[in-house]
């Protein structure tokens, strides 16, 4: 993006190498890179390990015989910018993140949803509940430890919004929280979770690096989604000021790629409970619009982009599977089933049976049990005998999670 912008700014590009004082490298490199790129349109130079060096490139629009004056001028211009960043960094570290928590209560988040302080309390409650669910499922041993670290990270995750550095560069929220947490002597786990709780920030971005980070990021995104849907702040075709589509995709990716044994309806219900007492909050809107439609629509779009056909996606998502981690195994099973020679005939028969039952249900409720005495045709008896033999095996395979084998047994 910067290369495109600079290309449009100059007619006779002449690239020059400049440098700044190495002591500025004590400031986190994200701050220096951002100030050089955003304010000065300079290209920072990194070493082979990806660390920032004290040299940078400028693109001049003139090619003088002696470029030293151009180089010196650019070096002189960048110095106050870097000095500002260093000043913000030094000032911010004089106060701990913990000491900033109370200040969040004075920052309005949304007039119908209260302050950032109230929001933090909701995120904490959701994070603790998710940690407990993971502990109960057996996937995350030491649930109390996870709940404790997630609670700490959630309490401090938004405090960097009150720092000078993030005030100047909002893009650094989360990243600066991680640096300041380490300076305050907090563990790497907490620092990573504070830094990662905004992830994934965009399509294709990496997920949080630790279980604590995943729990806090999930809680943060669920709080935003449920809160905004609850007050009717839904995205329209071209407007999504609270990035709800991106938050929904983030929730989907974490549940699927981390194979979390969590049911989506249960998570949304947990988050909705934290808004109890908010006059403008409507829980039924959350249930119908968010849980019933919005998240599954985003998931369907994402799966189609991954190469699954609309038919395969509809076959799996029609049932609104509560555990999104099951979606990919279901899709593979549907794909394997569709490849069988018997598939078209079985699908047609299944559709016909469904239509007959719908009509029958309207006239009189269908009894779920079969009476063998009423089966007179040899074909009826043979079908019933085959079902008795196949169903226990197919059901057992389904319960084991071997969806492909279950469909093939039925076929």
Coordinates of C-alpha atoms in Angstrom, one line a residue:
X1 CA 0.0 0.0 0.0
X2 CA 2.8 2.4 0.9
X3 CA 4.7 1.5 -2.3
X4 CA 1.5 2.3 -4.4
X5 CA 1.0 5.6 -2.6
X6 CA 4.6 6.8 -3.0
X7 CA 4.6 5.7 -6.7
X8 CA 1.6 8.0 -7.2
X9 CA 3.4 10.9 -5.3
X10 CA 6.6 11.0 -7.3
X11 CA 7.4 11.5 -11.0
X12 CA 11.2 10.9 -11.0
X13 CA 11.8 8.4 -8.1
X14 CA 15.3 8.4 -6.6
X15 CA 15.7 6.1 -3.6
X16 CA 18.1 7.2 -0.9
X17 CA 19.3 5.5 2.3
X18 CA 19.0 7.5 5.5
X19 CA 19.6 6.6 9.2
X20 CA 18.5 7.7 12.7
X21 CA 20.2 7.3 16.1
X22 CA 20.3 3.6 17.2
X23 CA 19.0 4.5 20.7
X24 CA 15.5 5.0 19.3
X25 CA 15.5 1.2 18.7
X26 CA 14.7 0.8 22.4
X27 CA 11.1 1.8 21.5
X28 CA 8.9 -1.1 20.2
X29 CA 9.6 -1.4 16.5
X30 CA 5.8 -1.4 15.6
X31 CA 5.7 2.3 16.9
X32 CA 8.7 3.4 14.9
X33 CA 7.6 1.6 11.7
X34 CA 4.1 3.1 12.0
X35 CA 5.3 6.6 12.5
X36 CA 7.8 6.4 9.6
X37 CA 5.3 4.9 7.2
X38 CA 2.1 6.8 8.2
X39 CA 3.6 10.3 8.8
X40 CA 6.7 10.4 6.6
X41 CA 6.1 7.8 3.8
X42 CA 9.5 6.3 4.6
X43 CA 10.3 2.6 4.1
X44 CA 11.8 1.0 7.2
X45 CA 14.6 -1.5 6.8
X46 CA 14.6 -4.8 8.7
X47 CA 17.4 -7.3 9.3
X48 CA 17.4 -11.0 8.3
X49 CA 15.5 -11.8 11.6
X50 CA 12.8 -9.3 10.8
X51 CA 14.0 -6.8 13.4
X52 CA 14.0 -3.1 12.7
X53 CA 17.4 -1.5 11.9
X54 CA 18.3 2.2 12.3
X55 CA 18.4 2.7 8.5
X56 CA 15.4 3.6 6.3
X57 CA 14.7 4.5 2.6
X58 CA 13.3 7.7 1.3
X59 CA 12.0 8.3 -2.2
X60 CA 13.1 11.7 -3.5
X61 CA 11.5 13.4 -6.5
X62 CA 14.9 14.9 -7.6
X63 CA 18.3 13.5 -8.4
X64 CA 20.9 16.0 -7.4
X65 CA 24.7 15.4 -8.0
X66 CA 25.2 15.5 -4.2
X67 CA 22.3 13.9 -2.3
X68 CA 23.7 14.6 1.1
X69 CA 21.5 17.7 1.7
X70 CA 18.3 15.6 0.8
X71 CA 19.5 12.8 3.1
X72 CA 20.3 15.2 6.0
X73 CA 17.0 17.0 5.6
X74 CA 15.0 13.7 5.8
X75 CA 17.0 12.5 8.8
X76 CA 16.3 15.9 10.5
X77 CA 12.5 15.5 9.9
X78 CA 12.2 12.0 11.2
X79 CA 14.0 12.7 14.5
X80 CA 11.2 14.6 16.2
X81 CA 8.7 11.9 15.2
X82 CA 10.8 9.2 16.7
X83 CA 11.4 11.4 19.8
X84 CA 7.6 11.7 20.2
X85 CA 7.2 7.9 20.1
X86 CA 10.0 7.5 22.6
X87 CA 8.5 10.1 24.9
X88 CA 5.0 8.4 24.7
X89 CA 6.6 5.0 25.5
X90 CA 8.6 6.3 28.4
X91 CA 5.6 8.2 29.9
X92 CA 3.2 5.3 29.5
X93 CA 5.5 3.0 31.4
X94 CA 5.4 5.2 34.5
X95 CA 1.8 3.9 35.1
X96 CA 0.9 0.2 35.4
X97 CA -1.9 -1.2 33.3
X98 CA -3.6 -2.2 36.6
X99 CA -3.7 1.4 37.7
X100 CA -5.6 2.3 34.5
X101 CA -8.5 -0.1 35.0
X102 CA -10.7 2.4 36.9
X103 CA -10.2 4.9 34.1
X104 CA -12.1 2.7 31.7
X105 CA -15.3 3.5 33.7
X106 CA -15.1 7.1 32.5
X107 CA -14.8 6.2 28.7
X108 CA -18.2 5.7 26.9
X109 CA -18.3 2.6 24.8
X110 CA -21.9 3.0 23.5
X111 CA -24.7 5.1 24.9
X112 CA -27.0 2.1 25.1
X113 CA -24.4 -0.4 26.3
X114 CA -22.5 1.7 28.9
X115 CA -18.8 2.4 29.5
X116 CA -15.7 0.5 28.5
X117 CA -15.5 -0.4 32.2
X118 CA -18.9 -2.2 32.0
X119 CA -17.8 -3.8 28.8
X120 CA -14.7 -5.2 30.4
X121 CA -16.7 -6.7 33.2
X122 CA -18.9 -8.5 30.6
X123 CA -15.9 -9.8 28.7
X124 CA -14.4 -11.1 31.9
X125 CA -17.6 -13.0 32.8
X126 CA -17.9 -14.5 29.3
X127 CA -14.1 -15.5 29.3
X128 CA -14.5 -17.2 32.7
X129 CA -17.5 -19.1 31.5
X130 CA -15.8 -20.3 28.3
X131 CA -12.8 -21.5 30.3
X132 CA -15.1 -23.5 32.6
X133 CA -16.8 -25.1 29.6
X134 CA -13.4 -26.1 28.1
X135 CA -12.4 -27.6 31.5
X136 CA -15.7 -29.6 31.6
X137 CA -15.2 -30.9 28.1
X138 CA -11.8 -32.3 29.2
X139 CA -10.0 -30.5 26.3
X140 CA -8.3 -28.0 28.6
X141 CA -7.0 -29.5 31.8
X142 CA -6.5 -27.1 34.7
X143 CA -9.7 -25.1 34.0
X144 CA -9.3 -23.0 37.1
X145 CA -5.8 -21.9 36.0
X146 CA -7.2 -21.0 32.5
X147 CA -10.2 -19.2 34.0
X148 CA -7.9 -17.2 36.3
X149 CA -5.4 -16.2 33.5
X150 CA -8.3 -15.4 31.1
X151 CA -9.9 -13.2 33.7
X152 CA -6.7 -11.3 34.4
X153 CA -6.0 -10.8 30.6
X154 CA -9.6 -9.7 30.0
X155 CA -9.5 -7.1 32.9
X156 CA -6.3 -5.5 31.4
X157 CA -6.9 -6.0 27.7
X158 CA -8.5 -2.6 27.1
X159 CA -6.3 -0.5 29.4
X160 CA -3.9 0.4 26.7
X161 CA -6.7 2.5 25.1
X162 CA -5.9 5.1 27.9
X163 CA -2.1 5.3 27.0
X164 CA -0.5 8.2 25.1
X165 CA 0.9 5.8 22.5
X166 CA -2.5 4.3 21.5
X167 CA -4.1 7.7 21.7
X168 CA -1.6 8.8 19.0
X169 CA -1.6 5.5 17.0
X170 CA -4.9 3.7 17.5
X171 CA -3.6 0.9 15.2
X172 CA -1.3 -0.2 18.1
X173 CA -4.1 -1.2 20.5
X174 CA -3.4 -4.6 21.9
X175 CA 0.2 -4.6 20.7
X176 CA 1.2 -1.8 23.2
X177 CA -0.8 -3.6 25.9
X178 CA 1.5 -6.6 25.5
X179 CA 4.6 -4.5 25.8
X180 CA 3.3 -2.7 28.9
X181 CA 2.2 -6.0 30.5
X182 CA 5.7 -7.4 30.2
X183 CA 7.1 -4.2 31.6
X184 CA 4.7 -4.6 34.6
X185 CA 6.2 -8.0 35.3
X186 CA 3.1 -10.0 34.1
X187 CA 3.6 -13.5 32.5
X188 CA 4.2 -14.0 28.8
X189 CA 0.9 -15.9 28.7
X190 CA -1.0 -12.7 29.9
X191 CA 1.0 -10.4 27.6
X192 CA 0.3 -12.6 24.5
X193 CA -3.4 -12.8 25.4
X194 CA -3.7 -9.0 25.7
X195 CA -1.8 -8.5 22.4
X196 CA -3.8 -11.3 20.6
X197 CA -7.3 -10.6 21.8
X198 CA -8.1 -8.5 18.7
X199 CA -7.0 -11.3 16.4
X200 CA -7.9 -12.3 13.8
X201 CA -7.9 -8.6 12.7
X202 CA -8.5 -9.3 9.0
X203 CA -9.1 -12.3 6.6
X204 CA -6.2 -14.6 6.7
X205 CA -4.7 -13.1 9.9
X206 CA -3.2 -15.5 12.5
X207 CA -5.2 -16.7 15.4
X208 CA -4.2 -16.1 19.1
X209 CA -1.2 -18.0 20.1
X210 CA -2.3 -19.5 23.5
X211 CA -5.5 -21.0 25.0
X212 CA -5.8 -17.9 27.2
X213 CA -5.6 -15.6 24.1
X214 CA -8.2 -17.7 22.3
X215 CA -10.6 -17.6 25.3
X216 CA -10.3 -13.8 25.7
X217 CA -10.5 -13.1 21.9
X218 CA -13.7 -15.3 21.7
X219 CA -15.2 -13.5 24.7
X220 CA -14.4 -10.1 23.3
X221 CA -15.9 -10.8 19.9
X222 CA -19.0 -12.5 21.3
X223 CA -19.6 -9.5 23.6
X224 CA -19.4 -7.1 20.6
X225 CA -21.7 -9.3 18.4
X226 CA -24.3 -10.0 21.1
X227 CA -24.3 -6.4 22.3
X228 CA -24.7 -4.8 18.9
X229 CA -27.4 -7.3 17.7
X230 CA -29.2 -6.9 21.1
X231 CA -29.7 -3.1 20.5
X232 CA -30.5 -3.6 16.8
X233 CA -27.2 -2.2 15.5
X234 CA -27.0 -4.6 12.6
X235 CA -24.7 -4.2 9.6
X236 CA -26.4 -3.2 6.3
X237 CA -25.3 -4.0 2.8
X238 CA -22.5 -1.3 2.6
X239 CA -22.1 -0.3 6.3
X240 CA -20.6 -2.3 9.1
X241 CA -19.0 0.4 11.4
X242 CA -18.5 -2.1 14.3
X243 CA -16.9 -4.7 12.0
X244 CA -19.5 -7.3 13.0
X245 CA -18.9 -9.5 9.9
X246 CA -15.2 -9.6 10.7
X247 CA -16.0 -10.5 14.4
X248 CA -18.3 -13.3 13.3
X249 CA -15.6 -14.8 11.0
X250 CA -13.1 -14.6 13.8
X251 CA -15.5 -16.6 16.1
X252 CA -16.0 -19.1 13.3
X253 CA -12.3 -19.5 12.6
X254 CA -11.4 -20.0 16.3
X255 CA -14.1 -22.6 16.9
X256 CA -13.2 -24.6 13.7
X257 CA -9.4 -24.2 13.5
X258 CA -8.9 -24.8 17.2
X259 CA -11.5 -27.7 17.1
X260 CA -13.1 -26.2 20.3
X261 CA -15.8 -28.5 21.8
X262 CA -18.2 -25.6 22.3
X263 CA -21.7 -25.2 21.1
X264 CA -22.4 -21.9 19.4
X265 CA -26.0 -21.4 20.8
X266 CA -24.6 -22.0 24.3
X267 CA -21.8 -19.4 23.8
X268 CA -24.3 -16.8 22.5
X269 CA -26.7 -17.5 25.4
X270 CA -23.8 -17.0 27.9
X271 CA -22.9 -13.7 26.4
X272 CA -26.5 -12.5 26.3
X273 CA -26.8 -13.2 30.1
X274 CA -24.1 -10.6 30.8
X275 CA -26.4 -7.8 29.3
X276 CA -29.2 -8.5 31.8
X277 CA -30.6 -5.2 33.0
X278 CA -29.8 -3.1 29.9
X279 CA -33.2 -1.5 28.9
X280 CA -32.5 -1.3 25.2
X281 CA -31.2 -4.9 25.0
X282 CA -33.5 -7.4 23.2
X283 CA -32.4 -11.1 23.7
X284 CA -34.9 -12.5 21.2
X285 CA -33.2 -10.4 18.4
X286 CA -29.9 -12.0 19.4
X287 CA -31.3 -15.5 19.2
X288 CA -33.1 -15.1 15.9
X289 CA -30.9 -12.7 13.9
X290 CA -27.4 -13.6 15.3
X291 CA -27.5 -17.2 16.3
X292 CA -30.1 -18.3 13.8
X293 CA -28.9 -16.5 10.7
X294 CA -26.0 -14.1 10.7
X295 CA -23.1 -16.4 11.9
X296 CA -24.3 -19.3 9.7
X297 CA -24.5 -17.0 6.6
X298 CA -20.9 -15.9 7.2
X299 CA -19.9 -19.6 7.6
X300 CA -21.7 -20.6 4.4
X301 CA -19.9 -17.8 2.5
X302 CA -16.5 -18.8 4.0
X303 CA -17.0 -22.5 3.1
X304 CA -18.0 -21.7 -0.5
X305 CA -14.8 -19.6 -0.8
X306 CA -12.9 -22.7 0.4
X307 CA -14.2 -24.7 -2.6
X308 CA -17.2 -26.5 -1.2
X309 CA -20.3 -26.4 -3.5
X310 CA -23.5 -24.6 -2.4
X311 CA -25.3 -27.9 -2.3
X312 CA -22.7 -29.5 0.1
X313 CA -22.8 -26.4 2.3
X314 CA -26.6 -26.3 2.4
X315 CA -26.7 -30.1 3.2
X316 CA -24.6 -29.6 6.3
X317 CA -25.7 -26.1 7.5
X318 CA -29.5 -26.8 7.0
X319 CA -29.4 -28.5 10.4
X320 CA -27.6 -25.6 12.1
X321 CA -24.9 -27.8 13.7
X322 CA -24.2 -26.3 17.2
X323 CA -20.6 -27.4 17.2
X324 CA -18.8 -25.6 14.3
X325 CA -15.8 -28.0 14.7
X326 CA -18.0 -30.7 13.3
X327 CA -18.8 -28.9 10.0
X328 CA -15.7 -29.9 8.1
X329 CA -16.0 -33.7 8.9
X330 CA -19.7 -33.4 7.9
X331 CA -18.8 -31.8 4.6
X332 CA -16.2 -34.5 3.8
X333 CA -18.9 -37.2 4.6
X334 CA -21.4 -35.5 2.3
X335 CA -18.8 -35.2 -0.5
X336 CA -17.9 -38.9 -0.1
X337 CA -21.6 -39.9 -0.1
X338 CA -22.3 -37.8 -3.2
X339 CA -19.6 -39.7 -5.1
X340 CA -21.3 -43.1 -4.5
X341 CA -23.3 -44.5 -7.5
X342 CA -26.3 -45.1 -5.2
X343 CA -26.4 -41.4 -4.0
X344 CA -28.8 -39.9 -6.5
X345 CA -31.4 -42.6 -6.0
X346 CA -31.1 -42.5 -2.2
X347 CA -31.4 -38.7 -2.1
X348 CA -34.5 -38.8 -4.4
X349 CA -36.1 -41.5 -2.2
X350 CA -35.3 -39.6 1.0
X351 CA -36.8 -36.4 -0.5
X352 CA -40.0 -38.4 -1.5
X353 CA -40.3 -39.9 2.0
X354 CA -39.9 -36.4 3.5
X355 CA -42.7 -35.0 1.4
X356 CA -45.0 -37.9 2.2
X357 CA -44.4 -37.5 5.9
X358 CA -45.0 -33.7 5.7
X359 CA -48.4 -34.3 4.2
X360 CA -49.2 -37.1 6.6
X361 CA -48.2 -34.9 9.6
X362 CA -50.7 -32.3 8.5
X363 CA -53.6 -34.9 8.4
X364 CA -52.7 -36.9 11.5
X365 CA -49.5 -37.2 13.6
X366 CA -47.3 -40.0 12.4
X367 CA -46.6 -42.7 15.0
X368 CA -42.8 -43.1 15.3
X369 CA -42.8 -46.9 15.9
X370 CA -43.3 -49.5 13.2
X371 CA -45.7 -52.4 13.8
X372 CA -44.3 -55.5 12.0
X373 CA -47.8 -57.0 11.9
X374 CA -48.9 -54.3 9.4
X375 CA -46.0 -55.1 6.9
X376 CA -47.6 -57.3 4.3
X377 CA -45.5 -56.9 1.1
X378 CA -42.3 -58.9 0.9
X379 CA -40.5 -55.7 -0.1
X380 CA -41.7 -53.9 3.0
X381 CA -40.6 -56.8 5.2
X382 CA -37.2 -57.0 3.5
X383 CA -36.6 -53.2 3.9
X384 CA -37.6 -53.4 7.6
X385 CA -35.2 -56.4 8.2
X386 CA -32.4 -54.5 6.4
X387 CA -33.0 -51.4 8.5
X388 CA -32.9 -53.4 11.7
X389 CA -29.5 -54.7 10.7
X390 CA -27.9 -51.5 9.4
X391 CA -29.2 -48.8 11.8
X392 CA -27.3 -49.9 15.0
X393 CA -24.0 -50.0 13.0
X394 CA -24.7 -46.6 11.3
X395 CA -25.7 -45.0 14.6
X396 CA -22.6 -46.3 16.3
X397 CA -20.4 -44.8 13.6
X398 CA -22.2 -41.5 13.8
X399 CA -21.7 -41.4 17.6
X400 CA -18.0 -42.1 17.1
X401 CA -17.8 -39.1 14.7
X402 CA -17.1 -41.3 11.6
X403 CA -19.6 -39.5 9.5
X404 CA -18.4 -40.8 6.1
X405 CA -18.6 -44.5 7.2
X406 CA -22.1 -43.9 8.7
X407 CA -23.5 -42.5 5.4
X408 CA -21.8 -45.3 3.4
X409 CA -23.3 -48.0 5.7
X410 CA -26.8 -46.4 5.1
X411 CA -26.0 -46.3 1.3

